[in-house]
XYZ file of C-alpha atoms in Angstrom:
720
model
C -3.847 4.056 18.034
C -3.036 3.492 14.375
C -5.447 0.592 14.410
C -5.794 -0.082 10.686
C -3.750 -3.267 11.030
C -6.292 -4.587 13.540
C -9.128 -3.718 11.193
C -7.470 -5.488 8.268
C -6.692 -8.553 10.382
C -10.352 -8.858 11.298
C -11.455 -8.561 7.700
C -8.988 -11.247 6.638
C -10.685 -13.683 8.990
C -13.857 -13.283 6.975
C -16.197 -10.859 5.328
C -18.019 -9.357 8.273
C -17.882 -8.068 11.797
C -16.937 -9.440 15.206
C -16.868 -8.355 18.874
C -20.641 -8.849 19.029
C -20.715 -9.148 22.839
C -19.308 -5.702 23.689
C -21.921 -3.131 24.711
C -21.784 -0.257 22.251
C -22.433 2.546 24.693
C -20.286 5.455 25.876
C -22.184 8.362 27.420
C -19.130 10.638 27.477
C -18.648 10.098 23.741
C -22.294 10.941 22.990
C -22.264 14.006 25.230
C -19.007 15.291 23.753
C -19.964 15.027 20.076
C -23.515 16.252 20.635
C -22.099 19.339 22.360
C -19.535 19.999 19.622
C -22.232 20.058 16.947
C -20.183 18.313 14.254
C -23.215 16.297 13.153
C -25.940 18.240 11.261
C -29.113 19.115 13.159
C -31.553 16.256 13.390
C -29.020 13.602 12.348
C -27.352 12.736 15.658
C -29.540 9.688 16.311
C -28.743 8.397 12.797
C -25.061 9.052 13.463
C -25.076 7.015 16.675
C -27.158 4.254 15.107
C -24.653 3.951 12.247
C -21.750 3.847 14.722
C -23.323 0.779 16.352
C -23.824 -1.085 13.078
C -21.112 -3.448 11.722
C -18.966 -1.838 9.073
C -19.468 -3.099 5.501
C -16.494 -4.927 4.067
C -14.761 -3.286 1.147
C -12.343 -4.473 -1.510
C -10.193 -2.527 -3.932
C -8.892 -3.876 -7.217
C -5.253 -2.955 -7.622
C -5.258 -0.319 -10.300
C -1.724 -0.247 -11.675
C -1.725 -3.740 -13.140
C -3.049 -4.157 -16.625
C -5.026 -7.075 -15.203
C -7.316 -4.740 -13.233
C -9.996 -4.631 -15.941
C -9.894 -8.401 -16.292
C -10.314 -8.858 -12.542
C -13.244 -6.435 -12.538
C -14.822 -8.320 -15.451
C -14.297 -11.615 -13.596
C -15.875 -10.227 -10.427
C -18.907 -8.790 -12.164
C -19.592 -11.695 -14.540
C -18.681 -14.731 -12.428
C -19.422 -13.692 -8.860
C -21.546 -10.565 -8.467
C -24.016 -11.673 -11.145
C -24.624 -14.958 -9.280
C -25.217 -13.066 -6.040
C -27.843 -10.753 -7.540
C -30.652 -13.306 -7.135
C -29.238 -15.266 -4.196
C -31.554 -16.009 -1.271
C -30.500 -17.720 1.955
C -33.179 -18.860 4.409
C -35.726 -16.816 2.438
C -33.660 -13.676 2.870
C -32.352 -11.908 -0.239
C -28.619 -11.247 -0.147
C -27.521 -7.706 -0.995
C -25.040 -8.018 -3.852
C -21.795 -6.005 -3.612
C -22.005 -2.447 -4.912
C -19.276 -0.158 -6.288
C -18.208 2.839 -4.200
C -19.748 5.738 -6.110
C -16.772 8.059 -5.583
C -13.930 5.638 -6.383
C -12.765 5.891 -10.023
C -13.535 3.212 -12.613
C -15.509 0.891 -10.295
C -12.244 -0.266 -8.761
C -13.653 -0.424 -5.189
C -16.694 -2.356 -3.898
C -18.506 -2.849 -0.599
C -20.891 -5.435 0.830
C -22.699 -6.309 4.076
C -22.303 -10.085 3.650
C -21.249 -11.569 7.000
C -19.154 -14.605 7.864
C -22.250 -16.362 9.213
C -23.987 -16.047 5.844
C -20.870 -17.147 3.929
C -20.913 -20.510 5.715
C -24.432 -21.196 4.473
C -23.836 -20.805 0.742
C -21.385 -22.567 -1.608
C -21.643 -19.557 -3.949
C -20.538 -17.201 -1.213
C -17.831 -19.607 -0.085
C -16.493 -19.628 -3.626
C -16.578 -15.830 -3.680
C -14.720 -15.747 -0.365
C -12.014 -18.100 -1.641
C -11.622 -15.875 -4.690
C -11.097 -12.844 -2.456
C -8.555 -14.576 -0.216
C -6.557 -15.946 -3.156
C -6.571 -12.710 -5.156
C -5.609 -10.735 -2.048
C -2.604 -12.963 -1.423
C -1.465 -12.561 -5.030
C -1.759 -8.780 -4.804
C -4.605 -8.271 -7.247
C -7.181 -7.264 -4.654
C -6.767 -5.355 -1.394
C -9.232 -5.499 1.451
C -9.289 -1.981 2.774
C -11.742 0.218 4.639
C -13.504 2.607 2.260
C -12.481 5.864 3.933
C -8.880 4.669 4.088
C -8.804 4.814 0.280
C -9.423 8.578 0.220
C -6.013 10.131 1.128
C -3.995 8.587 -1.751
C -6.655 9.693 -4.243
C -6.370 13.300 -3.027
C -2.577 13.290 -3.451
C -2.969 13.279 -7.270
C 0.035 10.999 -7.806
C 1.996 11.072 -11.074
C 4.646 8.458 -12.074
C 7.525 10.945 -11.576
C 6.576 11.934 -8.004
C 8.865 11.273 -5.061
C 6.546 10.240 -2.247
C 6.949 9.863 1.512
C 4.400 7.853 3.517
C 5.234 8.921 7.080
C 3.168 6.460 9.158
C 2.658 3.718 6.611
C 1.940 0.400 8.386
C 0.084 -1.813 7.719
C 0.396 -0.589 4.136
C -2.985 -0.474 2.380
C -2.564 3.216 1.523
C 1.076 2.581 0.572
C -0.128 -0.042 -1.898
C -2.381 2.567 -3.525
C 0.558 4.946 -3.875
C 2.644 2.233 -5.559
C -0.193 1.413 -7.943
C -0.474 5.054 -8.973
C 3.267 5.229 -9.698
C 2.853 2.260 -12.044
C -0.195 3.582 -13.858
C 1.693 3.010 -17.123
C 2.739 -0.652 -17.148
C 4.929 -0.081 -20.215
C 7.403 1.803 -17.999
C 9.230 -0.753 -15.799
C 11.056 1.975 -13.829
C 8.979 5.106 -13.157
C 11.038 8.156 -12.170
C 9.170 8.409 -8.885
C 9.325 6.216 -5.802
C 7.640 5.636 -2.444
C 9.537 5.716 0.835
C 7.221 4.068 3.374
C 8.108 4.666 7.018
C 6.818 3.356 10.320
C 8.109 3.795 13.870
C 7.238 0.227 14.890
C 9.865 -2.241 13.756
C 7.499 -5.223 13.779
C 4.794 -3.349 11.865
C 7.405 -2.536 9.230
C 7.448 -6.212 8.276
C 3.669 -6.157 7.848
C 4.289 -3.191 5.576
C 6.891 -5.168 3.619
C 4.397 -8.012 3.144
C 1.811 -5.617 1.689
C 4.310 -3.884 -0.593
C 5.893 -7.114 -1.860
C 2.582 -8.279 -3.319
C 2.896 -5.471 -5.882
C 6.412 -6.421 -7.048
C 7.624 -2.853 -7.523
C 11.266 -1.744 -7.816
C 10.209 1.724 -6.614
C 9.360 1.100 -2.950
C 11.606 1.351 0.111
C 10.474 0.538 3.663
C 12.282 2.391 6.474
C 11.986 2.386 10.270
C 12.019 5.793 11.990
C 10.055 7.998 14.343
C 8.037 10.095 11.894
C 8.300 13.203 14.085
C 12.062 13.289 13.536
C 12.508 11.295 10.330
C 15.946 12.210 8.957
C 16.516 14.545 6.042
C 17.908 12.505 3.150
C 20.433 13.498 0.529
C 20.738 12.602 -3.136
C 23.420 13.103 -5.729
C 22.462 15.704 -8.356
C 25.031 16.233 -11.128
C 27.857 15.180 -8.838
C 26.789 17.365 -5.920
C 24.970 16.416 -2.723
C 21.504 17.896 -2.505
C 18.574 17.547 -0.127
C 15.754 15.191 -1.050
C 12.449 17.049 -0.910
C 9.279 15.115 -1.634
C 6.649 16.007 -4.224
C 3.918 14.248 -2.246
C 3.648 13.315 1.432
C 1.002 11.174 3.088
C 0.736 12.082 6.776
C -1.783 9.572 8.165
C -0.952 10.102 11.824
C -1.558 7.898 14.885
C -4.936 8.844 16.347
C -7.531 7.960 18.967
C -9.472 6.063 16.291
C -12.999 6.967 17.358
C -13.989 6.908 13.682
C -13.292 3.148 13.690
C -15.819 2.149 16.365
C -17.823 0.153 13.828
C -14.833 -2.120 13.257
C -12.797 -1.770 16.467
C -15.479 -2.333 19.058
C -12.918 -1.976 21.884
C -12.949 1.784 21.306
C -16.461 1.982 22.789
C -15.257 1.143 26.292
C -11.812 2.769 26.040
C -12.785 6.130 24.524
C -12.116 9.269 26.555
C -11.298 12.878 25.611
C -7.841 12.546 27.158
C -6.813 10.260 24.250
C -6.951 13.226 21.870
C -5.220 15.562 24.319
C -2.319 13.120 24.641
C -1.953 12.655 20.874
C -2.300 16.254 19.664
C 1.350 17.158 20.284
C 2.690 14.081 18.494
C 0.356 14.630 15.549
C 1.505 18.234 15.234
C 5.196 17.311 15.403
C 4.733 14.695 12.685
C 2.840 17.168 10.486
C 5.526 19.832 11.000
C 8.249 17.373 10.075
C 6.257 16.468 6.975
C 5.887 20.011 5.631
C 9.583 20.634 6.283
C 10.432 17.845 3.867
C 7.861 18.862 1.258
C 9.029 20.608 -1.922
C 7.590 24.011 -2.746
C 4.611 23.310 -5.013
C 4.224 19.898 -3.412
C 1.147 18.508 -1.676
C 0.741 16.860 1.735
C -2.396 15.046 2.853
C -3.005 15.010 6.613
C -5.528 12.406 7.746
C -6.862 10.674 10.847
C -9.542 8.102 11.587
C -10.744 10.372 14.384
C -13.644 12.834 14.320
C -12.191 14.990 17.110
C -11.239 18.592 16.152
C -8.342 18.466 18.655
C -6.670 15.875 16.388
C -7.990 17.397 13.185
C -8.657 21.127 12.639
C -6.548 22.124 15.671
C -3.460 20.498 14.141
C -4.119 22.060 10.732
C -4.772 25.519 12.239
C -1.538 25.426 14.284
C 0.387 24.350 11.200
C -1.101 27.092 9.026
C -0.565 29.764 11.681
C 3.118 29.041 12.119
C 3.699 28.662 8.368
C 3.048 32.407 7.909
C 1.513 31.871 4.498
C 3.909 29.152 3.319
C 1.070 26.608 3.429
C -2.497 26.744 2.223
C -5.409 24.353 2.348
C -6.349 23.103 -1.108
C -9.990 23.094 -2.192
C -10.670 19.433 -3.066
C -14.455 19.694 -3.163
C -14.575 18.557 -6.804
C -11.860 15.880 -6.662
C -14.037 12.918 -5.646
C -17.524 13.323 -7.132
C -20.033 11.235 -5.213
C -18.215 11.394 -1.862
C -20.303 12.978 0.902
C -18.371 14.973 3.483
C -18.812 17.774 6.000
C -16.657 20.906 5.759
C -14.124 21.529 8.510
C -15.234 23.549 11.527
C -13.836 26.919 12.643
C -14.852 26.755 16.297
C -14.597 24.010 18.896
C -13.949 23.600 22.601
C -12.117 21.185 24.879
C -13.500 18.790 27.437
C -11.563 16.884 30.073
C -12.411 13.294 30.919
C -14.103 14.621 34.055
C -16.511 16.621 31.832
C -15.034 20.096 32.374
C -15.178 22.382 29.300
C -12.699 25.058 28.177
C -13.454 27.563 25.412
C -10.079 29.285 25.385
C -6.492 28.820 26.551
C -6.932 31.655 29.031
C -9.487 29.542 30.925
C -7.104 26.618 31.458
C -5.633 26.510 34.996
C -1.847 26.278 35.217
C -2.155 22.823 36.785
C -3.423 21.542 33.407
C -0.921 23.317 31.159
C 1.065 20.136 30.576
C -1.996 18.268 29.274
C -3.740 21.131 27.462
C -1.746 23.344 25.079
C -2.559 26.621 23.291
C -2.457 24.940 19.863
C -5.508 22.867 20.797
C -7.808 25.914 20.587
C -9.095 27.755 17.491
C -7.210 30.930 16.479
C -8.683 34.061 18.135
C -8.180 36.500 15.257
C -11.319 36.267 13.043
C -9.476 37.567 9.964
C -6.633 35.093 10.370
C -9.141 32.297 10.950
C -11.040 33.190 7.779
C -7.815 33.222 5.736
C -7.068 29.670 6.834
C -10.185 28.320 5.050
C -10.592 25.481 7.542
C -13.881 24.711 5.801
C -11.752 23.080 3.076
C -10.975 20.226 5.475
C -13.179 17.175 4.933
C -14.887 15.167 7.684
C -16.616 11.937 6.653
C -19.482 10.905 8.949
C -20.471 7.198 9.145
C -24.198 7.577 8.535
C -23.869 9.522 5.279
C -22.521 6.691 3.112
C -22.329 3.725 5.496
C -18.578 4.079 6.156
C -16.222 4.628 9.058
C -15.516 8.119 10.376
C -12.575 9.993 8.882
C -10.867 13.377 8.557
C -8.642 14.559 5.716
C -7.015 17.866 4.748
C -4.860 18.658 1.726
C -2.024 21.162 2.203
C -0.073 22.804 -0.624
C 3.344 24.334 0.045
C 3.588 27.788 -1.546
C 6.966 28.831 -0.091
C 9.681 27.495 2.252
C 8.710 27.226 5.906
C 9.812 30.400 7.718
C 12.263 28.504 9.914
C 13.875 26.767 6.896
C 16.676 28.483 5.001
C 16.418 26.544 1.761
C 14.166 27.156 -1.221
C 13.265 23.808 -2.811
C 11.098 24.062 -5.891
C 9.317 21.684 -8.222
C 10.901 21.497 -11.650
C 8.491 21.625 -14.567
C 8.863 19.527 -17.708
C 9.093 21.621 -20.851
C 6.315 19.582 -22.425
C 3.907 20.008 -19.529
C 1.661 22.911 -18.727
C 2.967 25.548 -16.354
C 0.298 24.679 -13.823
C 1.271 21.019 -13.489
C 3.957 20.345 -10.854
C 6.504 17.724 -11.820
C 9.556 16.216 -10.288
C 11.400 17.697 -7.367
C 14.492 19.821 -7.737
C 16.316 22.196 -5.419
C 18.549 25.220 -5.806
C 21.956 23.655 -5.409
C 23.611 27.036 -4.860
C 21.986 27.201 -1.420
C 23.204 23.790 -0.223
C 24.457 24.097 3.363
C 27.522 22.268 4.588
C 28.035 19.665 5.911
C 24.355 18.626 6.188
C 21.002 20.423 6.017
C 19.428 21.522 9.239
C 16.935 19.168 10.802
C 14.342 20.513 13.166
C 13.361 17.898 15.729
C 10.750 18.785 18.339
C 10.799 17.054 21.673
C 8.048 19.286 23.039
C 6.157 21.241 20.404
C 5.751 24.907 21.275
C 5.195 27.773 18.882
C 7.748 29.937 20.651
C 10.413 27.222 20.359
C 9.943 26.491 16.643
C 12.862 28.553 15.273
C 15.411 27.018 17.684
C 16.040 23.349 16.923
C 18.012 21.257 19.391
C 21.344 19.855 18.200
C 21.168 16.784 15.966
C 21.530 13.458 17.728
C 23.121 10.319 16.386
C 20.500 8.013 14.906
C 19.473 5.129 17.155
C 18.466 1.914 15.443
C 16.108 -0.573 17.059
C 14.783 -3.985 16.107
C 16.447 -6.590 13.942
C 19.723 -5.874 12.205
C 19.035 -6.032 8.491
C 21.315 -7.600 5.881
C 23.255 -5.026 3.855
C 22.143 -3.719 0.464
C 25.102 -4.238 -1.862
C 24.967 -2.869 -5.400
C 26.780 -4.735 -8.161
C 29.253 -3.028 -10.452
C 28.861 -3.133 -14.220
C 31.839 -5.488 -14.528
C 30.704 -7.895 -11.796
C 31.480 -11.485 -12.934
C 27.845 -12.491 -12.344
C 26.818 -10.474 -15.410
C 29.167 -12.359 -17.730
C 26.872 -15.361 -18.117
C 23.598 -13.522 -17.430
C 24.258 -11.025 -20.233
C 24.783 -13.662 -22.916
C 22.318 -16.251 -21.558
C 19.367 -13.831 -21.594
C 20.746 -11.575 -24.352
C 20.097 -8.503 -22.233
C 19.419 -5.269 -24.115
C 22.223 -2.669 -24.116
C 20.069 -0.359 -22.008
C 19.761 -2.852 -19.135
C 20.616 -0.900 -15.927
C 23.225 -3.171 -14.356
C 23.977 -0.587 -11.687
C 20.428 -0.971 -10.354
C 21.020 -4.633 -9.419
C 21.770 -5.401 -5.784
C 22.228 -8.351 -3.467
C 21.961 -8.734 0.309
C 25.416 -10.019 1.152
C 29.025 -8.842 0.976
C 30.489 -12.338 1.181
C 29.955 -15.731 -0.407
C 27.731 -16.686 -3.311
C 24.977 -14.313 -4.317
C 21.740 -16.240 -3.757
C 19.241 -13.662 -5.007
C 19.551 -10.585 -7.193
C 17.161 -7.659 -6.776
C 16.497 -4.501 -8.756
C 15.569 -0.987 -7.696
C 14.941 2.119 -9.758
C 17.814 4.506 -10.512
C 16.317 7.097 -8.173
C 16.051 4.684 -5.216
C 19.626 3.577 -5.855
C 20.636 7.208 -5.499
C 18.801 7.431 -2.162
C 20.313 4.192 -0.833
C 23.899 5.038 -1.739
C 23.792 8.498 -0.180
C 21.995 7.726 3.088
C 23.249 4.414 4.442
C 24.280 6.061 7.738
C 21.152 8.218 8.057
C 18.324 5.737 7.782
C 17.375 2.225 8.728
C 16.181 0.434 5.607
C 14.011 -2.618 6.253
C 13.424 -3.668 2.657
C 13.674 -2.506 -0.926
C 13.935 -3.932 -4.425
C 12.102 -6.630 -6.350
C 13.664 -10.078 -6.802
C 14.581 -10.724 -10.444
C 16.973 -13.705 -10.329
C 17.599 -16.602 -7.928
C 20.564 -18.936 -7.907
C 19.890 -22.492 -9.044
C 22.734 -24.981 -9.424
C 20.938 -26.971 -12.142
C 20.998 -23.875 -14.317
C 24.791 -24.039 -14.618
C 24.353 -27.142 -16.781
C 22.569 -24.945 -19.334
C 24.893 -21.968 -19.111
C 23.634 -19.744 -16.270
C 23.367 -20.285 -12.524
C 20.525 -17.791 -12.130
C 16.906 -18.552 -12.973
C 14.250 -15.900 -13.440
C 12.014 -15.017 -10.491
C 8.284 -14.529 -11.121
C 8.179 -11.530 -8.748
C 10.351 -9.460 -11.030
C 9.365 -10.744 -14.458
C 7.373 -7.638 -15.442
C 10.322 -5.437 -14.417
C 12.970 -7.565 -16.125
C 11.260 -8.919 -19.234
C 11.494 -5.696 -21.330
C 15.270 -6.131 -21.285
C 15.339 -9.870 -22.137
C 15.730 -10.660 -25.851
C 16.095 -14.449 -25.844
C 14.560 -17.524 -24.218
C 11.047 -16.166 -24.828
C 8.232 -18.509 -25.892
C 5.013 -16.928 -27.102
C 2.078 -18.989 -25.840
C -1.664 -19.078 -26.528
C -4.558 -19.155 -24.073
C -4.748 -22.941 -24.421
C -0.995 -23.253 -23.779
C -1.297 -21.219 -20.571
C -4.175 -23.418 -19.398
C -2.060 -26.531 -19.987
C 0.950 -25.054 -18.182
C -1.067 -23.988 -15.153
C -3.387 -26.994 -14.765
C -0.981 -29.864 -15.455
C 1.821 -30.649 -13.077
C 4.560 -31.368 -15.588
C 3.214 -31.366 -19.163
C 5.176 -32.871 -22.037
C 6.329 -30.431 -24.697
C 3.964 -31.949 -27.259
C 1.018 -30.766 -25.143
C 1.766 -27.227 -26.348
C 0.362 -25.913 -29.601
C 2.701 -26.148 -32.604
C 3.816 -22.507 -32.544
C 4.920 -22.610 -28.916
C 6.405 -26.107 -29.275
C 8.586 -24.934 -32.158
C 9.974 -22.061 -30.072
C 10.840 -24.221 -27.057
C 14.339 -25.124 -28.191
C 16.564 -23.934 -25.339
C 16.668 -25.845 -22.052
C 16.623 -24.203 -18.666
C 14.799 -21.082 -17.502
C 12.454 -19.400 -20.003
C 9.830 -16.646 -20.304
C 6.319 -17.745 -21.302
C 4.625 -14.749 -22.863
C 0.962 -14.355 -23.776
C 0.142 -11.386 -26.014
C -3.571 -10.471 -26.151
C -5.406 -10.473 -29.449
C -7.601 -7.337 -29.676
C -9.627 -9.029 -32.424
C -10.748 -11.761 -30.017
C -12.404 -10.027 -27.036
C -13.448 -13.401 -25.596
C -9.810 -13.942 -24.609
C -8.058 -11.978 -21.830
C -7.044 -8.533 -23.052
C -4.073 -8.239 -20.698
C -0.533 -9.498 -21.326
C 0.617 -12.437 -19.210
C 4.270 -13.220 -18.505
C 5.292 -16.325 -16.623
C 8.651 -17.709 -15.587
C 9.103 -21.272 -16.761
C 11.547 -24.165 -17.065
C 12.149 -26.240 -20.161
C 13.365 -29.714 -19.281
C 14.452 -32.541 -21.594
C 10.951 -33.622 -22.498
C 8.701 -31.352 -20.458
C 7.986 -27.748 -19.708
C 6.376 -26.046 -16.725
C 5.383 -22.651 -15.358
C 7.377 -21.516 -12.367
C 4.524 -19.651 -10.635
C 3.366 -19.438 -6.993
C 0.047 -21.076 -6.187
C -2.156 -18.010 -5.732
C -0.749 -16.292 -8.786
C -1.416 -19.497 -10.718
C -5.034 -19.449 -9.561
C -5.278 -15.790 -10.562
C -4.198 -16.413 -14.145
C -6.494 -19.426 -14.452
C -9.477 -17.333 -13.414
C -8.546 -14.729 -16.009
C -8.611 -17.530 -18.614
C -12.068 -18.762 -17.624
C -10.951 -21.738 -15.538
C -12.868 -21.938 -12.282
C -10.698 -22.622 -9.247
C -12.655 -23.777 -6.230
C -11.800 -26.072 -3.345
C -14.572 -27.139 -0.994
C -14.087 -27.648 2.715
C -13.300 -31.335 2.222
C -10.303 -30.498 0.014
C -11.872 -31.813 -3.198
C -10.227 -35.211 -3.228
C -6.840 -33.992 -2.071
C -6.849 -35.999 1.141
C -5.237 -38.927 -0.630
C -2.521 -36.605 -1.835
C -1.499 -35.228 1.556
C 2.036 -36.572 1.258
C 2.420 -35.297 -2.269
C 1.014 -31.895 -1.320
C 3.350 -31.679 1.667
C 6.337 -32.523 -0.538
C 5.344 -29.905 -3.061
C 4.775 -27.303 -0.334
C 8.284 -28.053 0.936
C 9.573 -27.580 -2.590
C 7.868 -24.193 -2.711
C 9.523 -23.193 0.550
C 12.930 -24.380 -0.647
C 12.654 -22.357 -3.824
C 11.436 -19.282 -1.922
C 14.354 -19.599 0.513
C 16.833 -19.981 -2.317
C 17.660 -23.675 -1.900
C 18.940 -25.516 -4.950
C 16.159 -27.618 -6.466
C 16.521 -30.437 -8.970
C 14.194 -29.197 -11.660
C 14.511 -32.067 -14.090
C 14.130 -35.066 -11.809
C 10.785 -34.509 -10.168
C 11.759 -31.187 -8.663
C 9.618 -29.219 -11.049
C 6.527 -29.573 -8.857
C 6.685 -26.140 -7.293
C 3.030 -25.564 -6.630
C 0.101 -27.361 -5.137
C -1.017 -30.201 -7.416
C -4.064 -29.340 -9.483
C -6.638 -32.093 -9.515
C -9.428 -32.403 -12.016
C -11.932 -31.865 -9.203
C -10.259 -28.631 -8.205
C -10.121 -27.055 -11.661
C -12.892 -26.948 -14.177
C -13.878 -24.938 -17.196
C -16.294 -22.173 -16.368
C -19.618 -22.513 -18.133
C -19.440 -18.806 -18.834
């Protein structure tokens, strides 16, 4: 159930498949899907053959960073081109290919296996590139069909988004990227609230989200079927937060993942779907309740079973009484092959007994089989639902996993809701384009909006919610989120030291402690601040904010105890007006390949600017007249010592920038001469940990070595 984290873990171990010893046979599965007729005539053998084949590995280039085009160029010119003519043991290797339906060649797939990788230095180099770029957040390894739901949400930077069942976070990462489609806007109006019921999986979600360094993401820990209604302050009045976009990727039986999760072959039974249907429906109902009128919710599963797919959508549409409609997305992803949703299906028990209608189900099975699992009886009502607008992706059509997705648009409030939330439209936008969420404040109930929580979903019980219960929090107790005031003493030195612009949003800065010294300072968007301040008792927040400053005692010598943090440099830099050194491509190469370069190693222009000691911003501005150089801006945190200067950048991010500059980073299995430097490497790794954990580090006396030492054998100019 919800097995995407398992899939991703397997992929991280290497490009390819595992579980080779499990027999890929399940007669009940074959009988069930052959009888349902979901696969076109004459294709069932191809369908089953594809299900038994290992799933191709897929990567996605993160699209919101301005570096995306540079990464794509690097992939195509330095890696894919070399693989075009590669032969191993007289067998030609299939080079990676772009997914035809994913925009701008930002997603690729390949059948290269781990076994083949071990036999070729070229492939090993490619693999190291993927691992490093994944860790620095520039590439995500994600199953192809998993990329579909965020694309169908049509995200805009002002949208308020809820991801209901978000872990492990690959789809959440896509949502964040779409919010930041314009890198010139450090704080988009929109945000993503990513939820998961599993406390431990929430931390996996945090790890994924943190790679993108966004101030517009909040991770929360709730049961999605009863996720609390949140409030926000609108012009001094409390109002309900309704979302413009909701991703409802529910827990499922996962029979579409058999190519990756081989365990499903032996565990699959029809009772899995029967057990999950009720939960899936409750989650979907809770989602549409929190959706703004005019908003869009995508419901998706990695199951092919209509009980988890069309049955849930049909029950939702029937009870909505016209408030919801299925959107026609047939033209949204050109190149994607999919089967339209079905309008008839039947149920089978694990013993092989079939039921065509609820009336056939004996009372002894009424607890396992519910009326909402069957298609609607009324032909006219069924036709009005347009279930054919649902999309089912079959594995043999484009060599993917199996998947189901449906896009719902909210046309009016749900009949059991009393409020009338609407999407506000910008004056400059067309009347057809929905924009940010607003509600009619005159209808605000007191003291809090009604919340409909379903313990046992039943159509007849929908209008009568049980009384609200006090929220129960599980898992680790998180540190508090404490916002600073505009007159907080910490800003006194920060303001003058960095010459912050008048528009710097001091109120968006927070820390994680009420008492003692503030070790780290984080920033969130104004809108997420609003959510945090008005819902501290309603929700369990696991993580939010991007780190922008960290305390460093050596900095006090130069006038400020807080150094810049690389994670938040792209968020913070637009507001910084001093301590900026403009550097060239050659300067960046020096800073990232030499451990502690002297100032005179920089070119004259940069050297002349490096007057102030302490923390600095190293800024590369692309030259459009020189296309041979990277055409993306680069901003690095740095430290100017008495005679030296260095970049304050984590190892994988350092490797990323070097690749963008044409420097090849490759370490062979022997460590490329680093064995003699084990002690030095260990000391530097400890330094990295100390800095990450907020320990004070002596930056002038040897403490500037914050990343793995770069040896000449590990870094070399690319011939290209």
